[in-house]
Amino acid sequence: MTSNRWFIDSETGELSDVLLCPPDNYSWIPSNDIAIQTMAKGVRIDRGALAAQFRELVSALEGAGAACHFLQPHAGMPYQVYTRDSSQTTPWGTVVTRLMRPERQAEEREIRTFFQPDDIWKSATQGHIEGGDIHIIRPGLVAVGVTGGRTDEAGAREFLGWFEQAGWTTRMIRFPEHFLHLDVIFTMVTENLAIAAVDVLDDEDLDWFRAQGIRLLPVSYKEAMRDMGCNVLALGRDRVVSPRHSTRINEMLRAEGLTVIDPELNQFSQGGGSIHCMTMPLRRASLATG
């Protein structure tokens, strides 16, 4: 049994608690194609801007009514700031995931320090699975991205099996490892509405999303990779946090009637992550009815 202190059953229920990690030890490393391209251009992190952007994100979340919780940053963990990957909140408690990159595997220790034993529902033991590939779309519906890298079929199969035992509809979404995680090319923004790199996702997957009643707003390859344009965070009640530099996407979301909160986060996006990567929702209001 778990305490079920932490709970989500969707990507879009109203957010009340969220997990972050201060970027004290954040650095760009050549572990993904986005960071490699940034570093090849000779760009360097502005650490003053980095700290200010993190504070702006925290302020935006708190201003939207979310309580922010923080991991303790550790030296030698350059991407610990991307808290999305090292755990996953579920309707039954927290899953400790299984990170692929060697420089990230030590993050599991800090995750287990943060959570109380009763918070942890399951621990991944097969292959690799990272939270950026997991989308608990709504009660009864979950998708996991599979590249064979950050998340492989064994890791996805184990995780989805737990949901299938509970009667959920599940799907593996396969795409090239170049895109890192599913949340680089697909993210829910409000109930039944997502933004997606529609030219990247397979037609069969696009058809599956639409068959579930999910409408897809198109994001270009350049917006997805250069700007981390899909990497946004739904706050619930038709509100979304999206990077300030994603101007066209933000206009598109506002045209749909969404309230867009747009902190600047380019010091993070140039390293291969953004708002969705930097936040693990710990508790959302349930979308379940009846």
GROMACS .gro file of C-alpha atoms in nm:
model
  290
    1MET     CA    1   0.000   0.000   0.000
    2THR     CA    2   0.111   0.358  -0.066
    3SER     CA    3   0.012   0.677   0.108
    4ASN     CA    4  -0.092   0.819  -0.230
    5ARG     CA    5   0.035   1.156  -0.107
    6TRP     CA    6   0.120   1.233  -0.469
    7PHE     CA    7  -0.133   1.173  -0.746
    8ILE     CA    8  -0.195   1.251  -1.110
    9ASP     CA    9  -0.432   1.086  -1.355
   10SER     CA   10  -0.372   1.324  -1.646
   11GLU     CA   11  -0.137   1.575  -1.804
   12THR     CA   12  -0.397   1.850  -1.779
   13GLY     CA   13  -0.568   1.841  -1.438
   14GLU     CA   14  -0.516   2.150  -1.224
   15LEU     CA   15  -0.158   2.145  -1.093
   16SER     CA   16  -0.115   2.189  -0.718
   17ASP     CA   17   0.235   2.049  -0.648
   18VAL     CA   18   0.540   2.019  -0.872
   19LEU     CA   19   0.899   1.897  -0.835
   20LEU     CA   20   1.196   2.100  -0.963
   21CYS     CA   21   1.573   2.114  -0.907
   22PRO     CA   22   1.780   2.434  -0.889
   23PRO     CA   23   2.032   2.460  -1.177
   24ASP     CA   24   2.336   2.505  -0.950
   25ASN     CA   25   2.529   2.232  -1.134
   26TYR     CA   26   2.359   2.257  -1.473
   27SER     CA   27   2.581   2.256  -1.778
   28TRP     CA   28   2.549   2.176  -2.145
   29ILE     CA   29   2.710   1.845  -2.229
   30PRO     CA   30   2.727   1.665  -2.566
   31SER     CA   31   2.468   1.404  -2.470
   32ASN     CA   32   2.196   1.508  -2.715
   33ASP     CA   33   2.184   1.660  -3.062
   34ILE     CA   34   2.043   1.992  -2.944
   35ALA     CA   35   2.324   2.056  -2.695
   36ILE     CA   36   2.581   1.938  -2.950
   37GLN     CA   37   2.456   2.192  -3.204
   38THR     CA   38   2.454   2.471  -2.945
   39MET     CA   39   2.809   2.395  -2.834
   40ALA     CA   40   2.931   2.366  -3.193
   41LYS     CA   41   2.825   2.728  -3.248
   42GLY     CA   42   3.050   2.839  -2.963
   43VAL     CA   43   2.760   2.953  -2.747
   44ARG     CA   44   2.824   2.954  -2.371
   45ILE     CA   45   2.586   2.944  -2.079
   46ASP     CA   46   2.515   3.279  -1.916
   47ARG     CA   47   2.493   3.163  -1.556
   48GLY     CA   48   2.334   3.486  -1.437
   49ALA     CA   49   2.059   3.450  -1.697
   50LEU     CA   50   2.028   3.080  -1.612
   51ALA     CA   51   1.958   3.153  -1.245
   52ALA     CA   52   1.721   3.438  -1.329
   53GLN     CA   53   1.524   3.221  -1.574
   54PHE     CA   54   1.485   2.945  -1.317
   55ARG     CA   55   1.357   3.198  -1.062
   56GLU     CA   56   1.112   3.330  -1.323
   57LEU     CA   57   0.980   2.979  -1.384
   58VAL     CA   58   0.935   2.916  -1.011
   59SER     CA   59   0.757   3.250  -0.974
   60ALA     CA   60   0.527   3.166  -1.265
   61LEU     CA   61   0.434   2.830  -1.114
   62GLU     CA   62   0.377   2.973  -0.769
   63GLY     CA   63   0.176   3.259  -0.917
   64ALA     CA   64  -0.047   2.998  -1.083
   65GLY     CA   65  -0.113   2.835  -0.745
   66ALA     CA   66   0.134   2.545  -0.758
   67ALA     CA   67   0.350   2.461  -0.458
   68CYS     CA   68   0.709   2.409  -0.573
   69HIS     CA   69   0.917   2.132  -0.417
   70PHE     CA   70   1.290   2.100  -0.482
   71LEU     CA   71   1.547   1.827  -0.512
   72GLN     CA   72   1.889   1.892  -0.360
   73PRO     CA   73   2.127   1.965  -0.651
   74HIS     CA   74   2.447   1.761  -0.657
   75ALA     CA   75   2.780   1.814  -0.828
   76GLY     CA   76   2.837   1.577  -1.116
   77MET     CA   77   2.469   1.573  -1.213
   78PRO     CA   78   2.457   1.831  -1.495
   79TYR     CA   79   2.102   1.744  -1.606
   80GLN     CA   80   1.942   1.685  -1.265
   81VAL     CA   81   1.746   2.004  -1.332
   82TYR     CA   82   1.533   1.801  -1.574
   83THR     CA   83   1.324   1.641  -1.299
   84ARG     CA   84   1.072   1.503  -1.547
   85ASP     CA   85   1.290   1.203  -1.623
   86SER     CA   86   1.390   1.042  -1.293
   87SER     CA   87   1.041   0.967  -1.159
   88GLN     CA   88   0.679   0.957  -1.271
   89THR     CA   89   0.374   1.034  -1.060
   90THR     CA   90   0.077   0.804  -1.127
   91PRO     CA   91  -0.274   0.754  -0.986
   92TRP     CA   92  -0.121   0.506  -0.739
   93GLY     CA   93   0.189   0.694  -0.629
   94THR     CA   94   0.538   0.750  -0.767
   95VAL     CA   95   0.733   0.530  -1.007
   96VAL     CA   96   1.111   0.556  -0.989
   97THR     CA   97   1.222   0.531  -1.350
   98ARG     CA   98   1.542   0.385  -1.496
   99LEU     CA   99   1.765   0.646  -1.663
  100MET     CA  100   1.973   0.551  -1.964
  101ARG     CA  101   2.261   0.801  -1.972
  102PRO     CA  102   2.549   0.710  -1.734
  103GLU     CA  103   2.585   1.071  -1.616
  104ARG     CA  104   2.221   1.071  -1.507
  105GLN     CA  105   2.189   0.736  -1.333
  106ALA     CA  106   2.305   0.874  -0.997
  107GLU     CA  107   1.993   1.095  -0.995
  108GLU     CA  108   1.798   0.794  -0.867
  109ARG     CA  109   1.965   0.828  -0.529
  110GLU     CA  110   1.838   1.184  -0.478
  111ILE     CA  111   1.489   1.088  -0.597
  112ARG     CA  112   1.474   0.815  -0.334
  113THR     CA  113   1.594   1.065  -0.073
  114PHE     CA  114   1.320   1.312  -0.163
  115PHE     CA  115   1.028   1.069  -0.160
  116GLN     CA  116   0.907   0.893   0.151
  117PRO     CA  117   0.907   0.512   0.120
  118ASP     CA  118   0.528   0.503   0.112
  119ASP     CA  119   0.525   0.751  -0.178
  120ILE     CA  120   0.694   0.501  -0.411
  121TRP     CA  121   0.449   0.267  -0.580
  122LYS     CA  122   0.684   0.093  -0.825
  123SER     CA  123   1.045   0.098  -0.940
  124ALA     CA  124   1.136   0.027  -1.302
  125THR     CA  125   1.359  -0.278  -1.336
  126GLN     CA  126   1.349  -0.362  -1.708
  127GLY     CA  127   1.547  -0.184  -1.980
  128HIS     CA  128   1.525   0.195  -1.955
  129ILE     CA  129   1.236   0.436  -1.920
  130GLU     CA  130   1.243   0.812  -1.858
  131GLY     CA  131   0.962   1.043  -1.757
  132GLY     CA  132   0.995   1.264  -2.065
  133ASP     CA  133   0.859   0.973  -2.268
  134ILE     CA  134   0.559   0.909  -2.041
  135HIS     CA  135   0.228   1.082  -2.107
  136ILE     CA  136  -0.058   1.000  -1.870
  137ILE     CA  137  -0.302   1.171  -2.103
  138ARG     CA  138  -0.623   1.132  -1.902
  139PRO     CA  139  -0.782   0.871  -1.677
  140GLY     CA  140  -0.767   0.541  -1.863
  141LEU     CA  141  -0.527   0.655  -2.140
  142VAL     CA  142  -0.146   0.653  -2.137
  143ALA     CA  143   0.123   0.665  -2.407
  144VAL     CA  144   0.497   0.603  -2.381
  145GLY     CA  145   0.752   0.714  -2.640
  146VAL     CA  146   1.005   0.452  -2.748
  147THR     CA  147   1.330   0.534  -2.928
  148GLY     CA  148   1.542   0.243  -2.812
  149GLY     CA  149   1.763   0.494  -2.632
  150ARG     CA  150   1.627   0.694  -2.339
  151THR     CA  151   1.327   0.463  -2.334
  152ASP     CA  152   1.342   0.119  -2.488
  153GLU     CA  153   1.073  -0.139  -2.552
  154ALA     CA  154   1.150  -0.340  -2.239
  155GLY     CA  155   1.116  -0.035  -2.015
  156ALA     CA  156   0.799   0.081  -2.188
  157ARG     CA  157   0.643  -0.265  -2.178
  158GLU     CA  158   0.699  -0.300  -1.803
  159PHE     CA  159   0.557   0.046  -1.726
  160LEU     CA  160   0.255   0.012  -1.955
  161GLY     CA  161   0.186  -0.335  -1.817
  162TRP     CA  162   0.109  -0.185  -1.476
  163PHE     CA  163  -0.154   0.040  -1.636
  164GLU     CA  164  -0.296  -0.240  -1.849
  165GLN     CA  165  -0.352  -0.442  -1.531
  166ALA     CA  166  -0.568  -0.150  -1.414
  167GLY     CA  167  -0.770  -0.158  -1.738
  168TRP     CA  168  -0.610   0.142  -1.909
  169THR     CA  169  -0.569   0.183  -2.285
  170THR     CA  170  -0.197   0.208  -2.367
  171ARG     CA  171   0.023   0.274  -2.668
  172MET     CA  172   0.392   0.284  -2.753
  173ILE     CA  173   0.481   0.578  -2.979
  174ARG     CA  174   0.798   0.502  -3.177
  175PHE     CA  175   1.018   0.776  -3.324
  176PRO     CA  176   1.390   0.838  -3.394
  177GLU     CA  177   1.627   0.876  -3.098
  178HIS     CA  178   1.736   1.212  -3.243
  179PHE     CA  179   1.427   1.362  -3.074
  180LEU     CA  180   1.530   1.246  -2.723
  181HIS     CA  181   1.185   1.213  -2.561
  182LEU     CA  182   0.821   1.215  -2.661
  183ASP     CA  183   0.773   1.553  -2.492
  184VAL     CA  184   1.000   1.710  -2.756
  185ILE     CA  185   0.741   1.628  -3.025
  186PHE     CA  186   0.408   1.591  -2.840
  187THR     CA  187   0.255   1.747  -2.528
  188MET     CA  188  -0.100   1.794  -2.402
  189VAL     CA  189  -0.194   2.159  -2.339
  190THR     CA  190  -0.550   2.118  -2.212
  191GLU     CA  191  -0.811   1.845  -2.214
  192ASN     CA  192  -0.827   1.678  -2.557
  193LEU     CA  193  -0.587   1.931  -2.712
  194ALA     CA  194  -0.215   1.880  -2.780
  195ILE     CA  195   0.068   2.039  -2.972
  196ALA     CA  196   0.269   1.801  -3.187
  197ALA     CA  197   0.536   1.780  -3.454
  198VAL     CA  198   0.288   1.619  -3.693
  199ASP     CA  199   0.549   1.568  -3.966
  200VAL     CA  200   0.758   1.359  -3.725
  201LEU     CA  201   0.496   1.132  -3.569
  202ASP     CA  202   0.386   0.831  -3.775
  203ASP     CA  203   0.050   0.860  -3.946
  204GLU     CA  204  -0.075   0.559  -3.749
  205ASP     CA  205   0.006   0.738  -3.424
  206LEU     CA  206  -0.157   1.061  -3.541
  207ASP     CA  207  -0.468   0.862  -3.630
  208TRP     CA  208  -0.460   0.693  -3.288
  209PHE     CA  209  -0.444   1.026  -3.103
  210ARG     CA  210  -0.731   1.161  -3.310
  211ALA     CA  211  -0.933   0.844  -3.252
  212GLN     CA  212  -0.899   0.914  -2.877
  213GLY     CA  213  -1.060   1.254  -2.937
  214ILE     CA  214  -0.733   1.449  -2.913
  215ARG     CA  215  -0.697   1.743  -3.149
  216LEU     CA  216  -0.341   1.818  -3.261
  217LEU     CA  217  -0.205   2.168  -3.323
  218PRO     CA  218   0.094   2.151  -3.561
  219VAL     CA  219   0.448   2.242  -3.457
  220SER     CA  220   0.733   2.245  -3.710
  221TYR     CA  221   1.054   2.046  -3.683
  222LYS     CA  222   1.251   2.367  -3.631
  223GLU     CA  223   1.018   2.488  -3.356
  224ALA     CA  224   1.035   2.149  -3.184
  225MET     CA  225   1.414   2.110  -3.194
  226ARG     CA  226   1.554   2.465  -3.200
  227ASP     CA  227   1.299   2.617  -2.961
  228MET     CA  228   1.180   2.312  -2.760
  229GLY     CA  229   0.841   2.441  -2.874
  230CYS     CA  230   0.639   2.133  -2.775
  231ASN     CA  231   0.801   2.119  -2.433
  232VAL     CA  232   0.531   2.306  -2.243
  233LEU     CA  233   0.348   2.245  -1.916
  234ALA     CA  234  -0.030   2.240  -1.881
  235LEU     CA  235  -0.144   2.394  -1.554
  236GLY     CA  236  -0.511   2.298  -1.584
  237ARG     CA  237  -0.809   2.531  -1.629
  238ASP     CA  238  -0.693   2.616  -1.983
  239ARG     CA  239  -0.359   2.757  -1.870
  240VAL     CA  240  -0.017   2.660  -2.005
  241VAL     CA  241   0.345   2.759  -1.942
  242SER     CA  242   0.536   2.797  -2.270
  243PRO     CA  243   0.878   2.954  -2.347
  244ARG     CA  244   0.871   3.321  -2.439
  245HIS     CA  245   1.072   3.261  -2.756
  246SER     CA  246   0.801   3.028  -2.894
  247THR     CA  247   0.611   3.327  -3.030
  248ARG     CA  248   0.409   3.157  -3.306
  249ILE     CA  249   0.312   2.863  -3.086
  250ASN     CA  250   0.209   3.096  -2.804
  251GLU     CA  251  -0.007   3.296  -3.044
  252MET     CA  252  -0.164   2.970  -3.166
  253LEU     CA  253  -0.241   2.862  -2.809
  254ARG     CA  254  -0.390   3.199  -2.720
  255ALA     CA  255  -0.608   3.178  -3.033
  256GLU     CA  256  -0.748   2.856  -2.886
  257GLY     CA  257  -0.855   3.050  -2.578
  258LEU     CA  258  -0.570   2.934  -2.353
  259THR     CA  259  -0.394   3.159  -2.105
  260VAL     CA  260  -0.021   3.139  -2.186
  261ILE     CA  261   0.239   3.219  -1.920
  262ASP     CA  262   0.569   3.270  -2.101
  263PRO     CA  263   0.888   3.283  -1.893
  264GLU     CA  264   1.220   3.307  -2.076
  265LEU     CA  265   1.405   2.975  -2.071
  266ASN     CA  266   1.651   2.982  -2.360
  267GLN     CA  267   1.947   2.892  -2.137
  268PHE     CA  268   1.778   2.555  -2.081
  269SER     CA  269   1.629   2.495  -2.425
  270GLN     CA  270   1.972   2.529  -2.585
  271GLY     CA  271   2.084   2.233  -2.371
  272GLY     CA  272   1.802   2.009  -2.491
  273GLY     CA  273   1.521   2.069  -2.242
  274SER     CA  274   1.260   2.320  -2.134
  275ILE     CA  275   0.955   2.363  -1.912
  276HIS     CA  276   0.808   2.013  -1.942
  277CYS     CA  277   1.152   1.858  -1.884
  278MET     CA  278   1.213   2.076  -1.578
  279THR     CA  279   0.890   1.988  -1.396
  280MET     CA  280   0.749   1.666  -1.257
  281PRO     CA  281   0.391   1.719  -1.144
  282LEU     CA  282   0.342   1.566  -0.801
  283ARG     CA  283  -0.028   1.633  -0.764
  284ARG     CA  284  -0.302   1.736  -1.002
  285ALA     CA  285  -0.677   1.750  -0.955
  286SER     CA  286  -0.833   1.433  -1.089
  287LEU     CA  287  -1.010   1.437  -1.424
  288ALA     CA  288  -1.196   1.117  -1.334
  289THR     CA  289  -1.572   1.149  -1.323
  290GLY     CA  290  -1.830   0.955  -1.134
   0.00000   0.00000   0.00000
